[in-house]
Amino acid sequence: MRKSLLMVLVAVICLALLASGCAPEAQEEAKPQAEEKAAEEAVAKYPERPIQLVIPYKPGGATDIIFRLVCKYAEKHLGQPIVCVNMPGATSTVGSRHVKEARPDGYTLLGSHDVIATAFYSGVVDYAFEAFEPICLITSTPNIATTHSDYPWNTMKELLEEAKSKPGEIVWSTTFGSTDHFFILGILEAAGVSKDVLRLVGYEGTGPQLTALLGKHTHGCMANVASAMGHVEAGDLKFLGVAWESRLPQIPDVPTLKEQGIDFAHATNRGVFAPKGTPEGILKKIEEAFRKAMEDPECKAKIEEMGTLVNFKPREEYVKFLDELMKKYDKLAQMMK
Amino acid sequence: MEFLIQAAAEVFTAKVLALITLGALAGIIVGAIPGFTITMGIALTLPFTFGMSPIEGLATMLGVYVGGYSGGQISGILLGIPGTPSSICTTFDGHPMAKKGQPGRALALGVISSFLGGLVGAVVLIITAVPIARFALRFGPWEIFSLIVFALTLIASLGSKSLTKGLMAGAFGLLLATFGIDPVAGQLRFTFGLHELTDGFEFLPVLIGLFALPQMIDAAARGRTETKQVDSSFIEGSIQVPWLAGLREVLSQWVNLVRSGLIGCMVGALPAAGGVTSNFLAYDQAQKMSKHPEKFGTGIPDGIIASEAGNNGTAGGSLIPTIALGIPGNAITAVMLGALILHGITPGPMLLRHEPVLVYGVFIALIVAHFSMLLLQIVGLRGFLRIAKAPSFSLVPAVLTLCVVGSFALNNRFFDVWVFLLFGLIGYLLSRLGVPLAPVVLGLILGPLAESNLRQALMINPNPNLFFTRPISALFLGISLLSIAYSAWQIMRQRKRTLAETG
């Protein structure tokens, strides 16, 4: 009996070791000159095999759908399939860390957004955009302050006025440490209101927040056209203000926050990232494929149907864009303290 | 009516029917493999639906969904390892029945209960989707927390042999649930500087570790001689699946069947609950209402019927908020909503008005998927039964390989394989010490839900009395008290009986 027990354990351990041998390892070899040529060749031949794009969220969410869609179009221009892999968890850092530590050969990419900055500022991880090679920005989804139709406020300004007169009575839901947490703090700061006038309650993700709002357990949350439009059409929810420079085509009647005297714009900006040190030539090829995908009218139409704006920025512009973004989040992070 | 006919015309085409059947087949396979989840299967289906019409895409996914819920019982009954988390309770009676030499009977009971329980859920969905979804919205954090408290009292009946060990196991599960990022405030807990633990222990590797590894160690430890005896009892007289007898048996317990299907459906309709909770609740209710509760867990049909009708009822139930409100009832329906959005259809309360043909199409496809599942199971079960005959030396490595691959594939990271191995060893030790494993799983699943809802409730309003003054919440807390009292009474009665017998 002992013997067979031992055999099982040995079998398990062998399996585990075997599988771990297949897992990507951190690159450690210093390249002699001969290998430099090989590296150049790798750039010229890229891509030779399928590319993995890590989505740091569960399947079915906006990030998942947008990247799966865009990759279907981008892979046509690369000649190799882009395989989307979901690695959800821990404010998206399970997936981002996997890519950060992957071999910088262009075969492991990350599709993510502003959460890379918020995860850093809320202390979940100690790295942000600088740990990656940003390739390109593809879309921006403007965020919208949303409430239930049964409540009296019609704009964010009205809601904040009431909040000031009775601090702590209006309940606003957020996912602490994620983009919507920074969204509400940004609004409060731009409106010049103390952050204590709202009672912030933590929920995990947008779906549960909308459910709580529909059941009138909370008073408001951040949403976007895709997640809340159906409820607005049905008369259950209403939009209080769009955090964007201009009004949105799908909801022309909803004023921007700026029109209400709250100078604050906030969108979820999705882009593609590669591990630090990926050769510039490979980055260029990926950028080119995504640029063509975002120019495809069919792809564009599908994204716009979801209430998201196509906002392509090539690598150079994207790097500058992210610098600005970090400054904005840095300011908001000071408020959280 | 006119929409119904239009919808039927769209579903009853060769292409859609073939897609549903293909989906159901894929679902049964991912469901049957321990470590592969239905969510994974549906997510893999998603890219294929890009090129399909909305109803074709949804029909395929419904096939995977229904097939998956019925596939989980196959490994649960034959190997004692739940293929999906939502078939944990099926193993309680299904595996003992198989070990008694009636694997065919257990599988027939499970498949038929899945089929009929799923239809109960589908009927409820079709008739009352909108009012139920509206009612479910009234479940705020107070109500959900009290419901979870009720579900946690099941620990007492799950560990009925020794209450102390059951409670210990439940507490261990709750403790494990606190690892990783805190669900409300986003702070890190118990990560010991390991970034892999940022998100705590992934549920699935823990589950298959606890259930699969101890089973496999036992199978290997039995050795060749003993296995032969077991094998022969499996082969002789039981390669046939007694479908008609099974149907008769299930129908004779129609109260249990309908109740379990309804529990599955209602729990499925609630935000955040899902197949695992409904599976446990249905099993528990069947046991408490039974005339012979002490026989549960020994391999009686009642337990299999309750568990399988419960989890397939959840399929229809979780579509209730999805269709009526555009709120996904679980991870699986979330992917389905994603597919809708991708086709430019806005899910939400207006869906039924804007896209009536599509909604009726989903209803019809759900029912058709159940028939496809039944058909595939009738054709395929005899093949699956061969698993029961497989000798340990080929079965054990095969199952372990699948477990390792499944743990890895879940998040595509190797850490989860270590989690699987660690909990496999813990599970083996615990089962050797006679500590029941189901309460660990229950604690691990319900812990985060209980925590976040309790904290949300107190953040929205710091007054704790609301748990007792909100009627639905008070009702659940009341039932929890009854549930505890019932278990206490049962334990007392059992003790007296054993005292009378021995003394």
Short mmCIF file of N, CA and C in Angstrom, two decimals, chain B residues 119 231 278-279 411:
data_model
loop_
_atom_site.label_atom_id
_atom_site.label_comp_id
_atom_site.label_asym_id
_atom_site.label_seq_id
_atom_site.Cartn_x
_atom_site.Cartn_y
_atom_site.Cartn_z
N LEU B 119 -35.95 21.88 -16.84
CA LEU B 119 -37.21 22.31 -17.45
C LEU B 119 -38.04 23.12 -16.45
N ASP B 231 -13.95 -3.49 -9.19
CA ASP B 231 -14.19 -3.44 -10.62
C ASP B 231 -15.26 -4.41 -11.06
N SER B 278 -27.03 26.91 -4.78
CA SER B 278 -28.32 26.28 -5.01
C SER B 278 -28.21 24.77 -4.84
N ASN B 279 -27.07 24.22 -5.27
CA ASN B 279 -26.80 22.81 -5.14
C ASN B 279 -26.85 22.38 -3.66
N ASN B 411 -6.26 30.15 -14.83
CA ASN B 411 -5.72 31.51 -14.93
C ASN B 411 -4.43 31.54 -15.73
#
